[in-house]
Every structure is written in C-alpha cells, then in structure tokens.
mmCIF file of C-alpha atoms in Angstrom:
data_model
loop_
_atom_site.group_PDB
_atom_site.id
_atom_site.type_symbol
_atom_site.label_atom_id
_atom_site.label_comp_id
_atom_site.label_asym_id
_atom_site.label_seq_id
_atom_site.Cartn_x
_atom_site.Cartn_y
_atom_site.Cartn_z
ATOM 1 C CA MET A 1 -60.215 -110.705 48.144
ATOM 2 C CA PRO A 2 -58.557 -112.773 50.902
ATOM 3 C CA ASN A 3 -58.023 -111.254 54.333
ATOM 4 C CA LYS A 4 -54.502 -109.765 54.350
ATOM 5 C CA ASN A 5 -53.897 -111.035 57.886
ATOM 6 C CA LEU A 6 -54.652 -114.645 56.841
ATOM 7 C CA MET A 7 -51.911 -114.456 54.219
ATOM 8 C CA LEU A 8 -49.297 -113.589 56.850
ATOM 9 C CA SER A 9 -47.443 -116.271 58.770
ATOM 10 C CA ARG A 10 -48.619 -116.827 62.327
ATOM 11 C CA LYS A 11 -45.347 -115.381 63.601
ATOM 12 C CA GLN A 12 -45.828 -112.227 61.514
ATOM 13 C CA GLN A 13 -49.383 -111.905 62.809
ATOM 14 C CA ILE A 14 -48.004 -112.094 66.358
ATOM 15 C CA LEU A 15 -45.377 -109.445 65.578
ATOM 16 C CA ASN A 16 -47.975 -107.122 64.033
ATOM 17 C CA THR A 17 -50.321 -107.598 66.977
ATOM 18 C CA ALA A 18 -47.521 -107.001 69.479
ATOM 19 C CA ALA A 19 -46.426 -103.835 67.648
ATOM 20 C CA ARG A 20 -49.979 -102.511 67.787
ATOM 21 C CA LEU A 21 -50.279 -103.308 71.518
ATOM 22 C CA PHE A 22 -46.818 -101.924 72.356
ATOM 23 C CA ARG A 23 -47.796 -98.736 70.548
ATOM 24 C CA LYS A 24 -51.152 -98.475 72.302
ATOM 25 C CA ARG A 25 -50.120 -99.486 75.844
ATOM 26 C CA GLY A 26 -46.342 -99.313 75.835
ATOM 27 C CA TYR A 27 -43.894 -102.202 75.952
ATOM 28 C CA SER A 28 -43.776 -102.409 79.747
ATOM 29 C CA ALA A 29 -47.564 -102.444 80.145
ATOM 30 C CA THR A 30 -48.117 -105.188 77.551
ATOM 31 C CA SER A 31 -47.779 -108.817 78.614
ATOM 32 C CA MET A 32 -47.424 -111.990 76.588
ATOM 33 C CA ARG A 33 -50.916 -112.851 77.858
ATOM 34 C CA ASP A 34 -52.224 -109.602 76.345
ATOM 35 C CA ILE A 35 -50.678 -110.510 73.007
ATOM 36 C CA ALA A 36 -52.054 -114.057 73.184
ATOM 37 C CA ARG A 37 -55.521 -112.787 74.106
ATOM 38 C CA GLU A 38 -55.483 -110.374 71.165
ATOM 39 C CA MET A 39 -54.410 -113.258 68.917
ATOM 40 C CA GLN A 40 -57.194 -115.438 70.382
ATOM 41 C CA MET A 41 -54.760 -118.116 71.451
ATOM 42 C CA GLU A 42 -53.408 -119.548 74.679
ATOM 43 C CA ALA A 43 -50.330 -117.822 76.089
ATOM 44 C CA ALA A 44 -48.477 -121.153 76.064
ATOM 45 C CA SER A 45 -49.132 -121.465 72.313
ATOM 46 C CA LEU A 46 -47.521 -118.088 71.743
ATOM 47 C CA TYR A 47 -44.206 -119.524 72.897
ATOM 48 C CA ASN A 48 -44.278 -122.002 69.997
ATOM 49 C CA HIS A 49 -43.684 -119.024 67.702
ATOM 50 C CA ILE A 50 -41.666 -116.565 69.810
ATOM 51 C CA ASN A 51 -39.779 -117.226 73.029
ATOM 52 C CA SER A 52 -40.215 -113.900 74.851
ATOM 53 C CA LYS A 53 -41.619 -110.397 74.782
ATOM 54 C CA GLN A 54 -38.036 -109.147 74.540
ATOM 55 C CA ALA A 55 -37.537 -111.274 71.406
ATOM 56 C CA ILE A 56 -40.635 -109.671 69.879
ATOM 57 C CA LEU A 57 -39.403 -106.141 70.576
ATOM 58 C CA SER A 58 -35.929 -107.009 69.290
ATOM 59 C CA GLU A 59 -37.278 -108.488 66.090
ATOM 60 C CA LEU A 60 -39.580 -105.533 65.446
ATOM 61 C CA LEU A 61 -36.999 -102.827 66.082
ATOM 62 C CA LEU A 62 -34.033 -104.555 64.465
ATOM 63 C CA HIS A 63 -36.089 -105.330 61.356
ATOM 64 C CA ILE A 64 -37.004 -101.640 60.981
ATOM 65 C CA ALA A 65 -33.471 -100.428 61.772
ATOM 66 C CA GLN A 66 -31.991 -102.879 59.262
ATOM 67 C CA ALA A 67 -34.488 -101.820 56.583
ATOM 68 C CA PHE A 68 -33.465 -98.178 57.058
ATOM 69 C CA THR A 69 -29.782 -99.158 56.999
ATOM 70 C CA ASP A 70 -30.241 -101.173 53.803
ATOM 71 C CA GLY A 71 -32.151 -98.281 52.235
ATOM 72 C CA MET A 72 -29.397 -95.845 53.216
ATOM 73 C CA PHE A 73 -26.729 -98.120 51.741
ATOM 74 C CA GLU A 74 -28.575 -98.419 48.445
ATOM 75 C CA ILE A 75 -29.344 -94.701 48.222
ATOM 76 C CA LYS A 76 -25.921 -93.384 49.266
ATOM 77 C CA ASN A 77 -24.221 -95.669 46.736
ATOM 78 C CA SER A 78 -26.522 -94.692 43.879
ATOM 79 C CA SER A 79 -25.403 -92.383 41.075
ATOM 80 C CA VAL A 80 -27.927 -89.590 41.732
ATOM 81 C CA SER A 81 -26.966 -86.205 43.183
ATOM 82 C CA ASN A 82 -26.613 -85.704 46.925
ATOM 83 C CA ILE A 83 -29.801 -83.633 47.118
ATOM 84 C CA GLU A 84 -31.683 -86.402 45.287
ATOM 85 C CA LYS A 85 -30.282 -88.894 47.788
ATOM 86 C CA LEU A 86 -31.746 -86.809 50.609
ATOM 87 C CA GLU A 87 -35.081 -86.696 48.764
ATOM 88 C CA GLN A 88 -35.018 -90.480 48.403
ATOM 89 C CA LEU A 89 -34.262 -90.919 52.110
ATOM 90 C CA VAL A 90 -37.231 -88.764 53.094
ATOM 91 C CA ALA A 91 -39.396 -90.775 50.678
ATOM 92 C CA LEU A 92 -38.060 -93.999 52.248
ATOM 93 C CA HIS A 93 -39.072 -92.787 55.711
ATOM 94 C CA VAL A 94 -42.547 -91.883 54.496
ATOM 95 C CA GLN A 95 -43.011 -95.255 52.790
ATOM 96 C CA MET A 96 -41.747 -97.162 55.825
ATOM 97 C CA THR A 97 -44.099 -95.166 58.049
ATOM 98 C CA VAL A 98 -47.034 -96.024 55.810
ATOM 99 C CA ASP A 99 -46.081 -99.706 55.555
ATOM 100 C CA TYR A 100 -45.068 -100.293 59.194
ATOM 101 C CA THR A 101 -46.865 -97.605 61.205
ATOM 102 C CA ASP A 102 -47.107 -99.587 64.444
ATOM 103 C CA ALA A 103 -43.519 -100.860 64.388
ATOM 104 C CA ILE A 104 -42.163 -97.415 63.420
ATOM 105 C CA SER A 105 -44.004 -95.948 66.406
ATOM 106 C CA LEU A 106 -41.739 -97.965 68.716
ATOM 107 C CA ILE A 107 -38.536 -96.249 67.572
ATOM 108 C CA PRO A 108 -38.766 -92.969 69.524
ATOM 109 C CA ASN A 109 -39.338 -94.483 72.986
ATOM 110 C CA GLU A 110 -39.512 -98.256 73.189
ATOM 111 C CA TRP A 111 -35.954 -99.005 72.001
ATOM 112 C CA VAL A 112 -34.786 -98.284 75.555
ATOM 113 C CA HIS A 113 -36.291 -101.633 76.581
ATOM 114 C CA LEU A 114 -33.954 -103.596 74.305
ATOM 115 C CA GLU A 115 -31.343 -105.652 76.131
ATOM 116 C CA GLY A 116 -27.875 -107.087 75.570
ATOM 117 C CA ASP A 117 -26.682 -107.510 72.001
ATOM 118 C CA ALA A 118 -29.999 -106.241 70.627
ATOM 119 C CA ILE A 119 -29.598 -102.759 72.103
ATOM 120 C CA LYS A 120 -25.955 -102.585 71.001
ATOM 121 C CA HIS A 121 -26.883 -103.616 67.472
ATOM 122 C CA PHE A 122 -29.827 -101.195 67.328
ATOM 123 C CA LEU A 123 -27.711 -98.268 68.545
ATOM 124 C CA ASN A 124 -24.912 -99.110 66.094
ATOM 125 C CA LEU A 125 -27.397 -99.159 63.196
ATOM 126 C CA ARG A 126 -29.020 -95.918 64.355
ATOM 127 C CA ASP A 127 -25.720 -94.115 64.906
ATOM 128 C CA GLN A 128 -24.343 -95.179 61.516
ATOM 129 C CA TYR A 129 -27.562 -94.106 59.794
ATOM 130 C CA GLU A 130 -27.419 -90.672 61.431
ATOM 131 C CA LYS A 131 -23.737 -90.314 60.519
ATOM 132 C CA ASP A 132 -24.487 -91.188 56.882
ATOM 133 C CA PHE A 133 -27.441 -88.771 56.862
ATOM 134 C CA ASN A 134 -25.198 -85.971 58.167
ATOM 135 C CA THR A 135 -22.601 -86.775 55.505
ATOM 136 C CA LEU A 136 -25.241 -86.424 52.779
ATOM 137 C CA LEU A 137 -26.426 -83.111 54.246
ATOM 138 C CA GLU A 138 -22.828 -81.846 54.293
ATOM 139 C CA ALA A 139 -22.357 -82.933 50.680
ATOM 140 C CA ALA A 140 -25.562 -81.154 49.594
ATOM 141 C CA VAL A 141 -24.350 -77.960 51.307
ATOM 142 C CA LYS A 142 -20.957 -78.313 49.610
ATOM 143 C CA ASP A 143 -22.775 -78.789 46.266
ATOM 144 C CA LYS A 144 -24.602 -75.505 47.032
ATOM 145 C CA LYS A 145 -27.973 -77.279 46.892
ATOM 146 C CA LEU A 146 -28.704 -76.276 50.492
ATOM 147 C CA GLY A 147 -27.912 -73.096 52.368
ATOM 148 C CA ASP A 148 -25.241 -72.686 55.033
ATOM 149 C CA ILE A 149 -26.919 -74.739 57.759
ATOM 150 C CA ASP A 150 -25.958 -76.242 61.082
ATOM 151 C CA ILE A 151 -25.691 -79.890 59.997
ATOM 152 C CA ASP A 152 -26.382 -81.409 63.413
ATOM 153 C CA LEU A 153 -29.432 -79.225 64.014
ATOM 154 C CA ALA A 154 -30.775 -79.786 60.488
ATOM 155 C CA SER A 155 -30.288 -83.537 60.815
ATOM 156 C CA PHE A 156 -31.978 -83.544 64.225
ATOM 157 C CA SER A 157 -34.923 -81.537 62.879
ATOM 158 C CA ILE A 158 -35.424 -83.685 59.785
ATOM 159 C CA LEU A 159 -35.011 -87.055 61.479
ATOM 160 C CA SER A 160 -37.167 -86.043 64.457
ATOM 161 C CA SER A 161 -39.960 -85.002 62.111
ATOM 162 C CA LEU A 162 -39.667 -88.295 60.255
ATOM 163 C CA ARG A 163 -39.536 -90.372 63.459
ATOM 164 C CA TRP A 164 -42.785 -88.814 64.649
ATOM 165 C CA LEU A 165 -44.549 -88.846 61.266
ATOM 166 C CA TYR A 166 -46.391 -92.013 62.328
ATOM 167 C CA SER A 167 -48.364 -89.931 64.839
ATOM 168 C CA TRP A 168 -49.678 -87.586 62.147
ATOM 169 C CA TYR A 169 -50.160 -90.356 59.599
ATOM 170 C CA SER A 170 -52.233 -92.453 62.020
ATOM 171 C CA LYS A 171 -54.878 -89.720 62.001
ATOM 172 C CA ASN A 172 -54.542 -89.020 58.258
ATOM 173 C CA ARG A 173 -54.375 -92.461 56.628
ATOM 174 C CA HIS A 174 -56.511 -91.231 53.744
ATOM 175 C CA THR A 175 -53.604 -89.044 52.569
ATOM 176 C CA ASP A 176 -52.155 -89.901 49.166
ATOM 177 C CA VAL A 177 -48.719 -91.410 49.870
ATOM 178 C CA GLU A 178 -46.991 -89.863 46.852
ATOM 179 C CA LYS A 179 -48.354 -86.436 47.763
ATOM 180 C CA LEU A 180 -47.164 -86.946 51.342
ATOM 181 C CA LYS A 181 -43.667 -87.828 50.096
ATOM 182 C CA LYS A 182 -43.532 -84.658 47.968
ATOM 183 C CA GLU A 183 -44.779 -82.478 50.829
ATOM 184 C CA MET A 184 -42.302 -83.930 53.305
ATOM 185 C CA ILE A 185 -39.431 -83.520 50.828
ATOM 186 C CA ARG A 186 -40.449 -79.921 50.127
ATOM 187 C CA ASN A 187 -40.834 -79.060 53.808
ATOM 188 C CA LEU A 188 -37.862 -80.945 55.239
ATOM 189 C CA ILE A 189 -35.252 -80.638 52.497
ATOM 190 C CA TYR A 190 -36.098 -77.526 50.525
ATOM 191 C CA GLY A 191 -37.136 -75.660 53.639
ATOM 192 C CA LEU A 192 -33.370 -75.574 54.304
ATOM 193 C CA LYS A 193 -32.535 -73.381 51.297
#
C-alpha cells in the first residue's frame, strides 16, 4: 500500500505538517524554518508553495470552518427531524475530529492569531454556525424532544465538548469511530432530556 503522505500534494503535506507543529508548539512558537525542517526542505523552497505562516494558519482554520458551515447548511436543510439534525451535527464534529485532528486542535486557541479579512471571515463563519446550532436546539425543545433547557448554556456545553474532543481522541485513536459518534450523541444530546 502506498504511503498516504506521498499521495498528498506537497502543499497539503506542508499544511498537515504545520498543523501538527502548531498543535505541538503553538502558532507563535513555530517558524517557517521549523516547518521546512520537518518537511526536510529548505525554508526558501517552502515559499514556492505557501507565502507565509499566516497564510498557512488562515488556510487551515478557514478550511475547517467552511467544512463545518457546509455541513451545517446541508444538515439544517435536510428533511429529518430537528433532533436528528442535532445528532448529525455531533456526528459531523466527531468525524471531522477524527479526519483532521491536528487542524481541529487549532480552533480553541490559535484562531486569535488570524489577521485582517481572515479573522473576520472565521468569526463570521463561527458566529453563524453557533446561531444555527442554537436555532436547532430551540426547535428540538419546541418539538418536545429535549427538556426545558437554557439554550445558550446547552450550546456552550455541547460545542465546548466537541471543540476539545481532539484532546481525548489523540490519546484514544483506537476507539471505533461509529461507537464514539453514538456515545457523544447519547451524552451530549440525550443527556439534555
């Protein structure tokens, strides 16, 4: 079987390596030289693929934020019940965490290093996602599928747990993904009944 990393474009390899280093050391403590060294290339060669460390962070975070936004759009416009939409959103978070563990790990803290249009765009995507999530929680309460809950607190609790899932998953990669989805849905959604 071919090495998965060889099948990725050089740019994607750089992004994956940077995400891993940003996660391990933090954005501020990681230099372009560190990324180049990890990639076993000259720092100058790195700039043939990406023009700055800021561009790397922007691409990583905006890609993840857009993927969540696209997932939300698809799920909220589907014909399933509101409680099923919430289940699907939790499952989406779990799958994204499994697929993009290093990049997901940047969301809780490293977004503050975004600049200019990138930070505005990221915050707009995040705020809209949270608003849509709250709307689905409200609808599930109205449908009597969830108890009488404080929507803001429930949303904060669920999304915080999902944002930090990467930390638990990193130490438990052997966990069956489908089982993890079911457990997270049971704990985060049905724990609200």
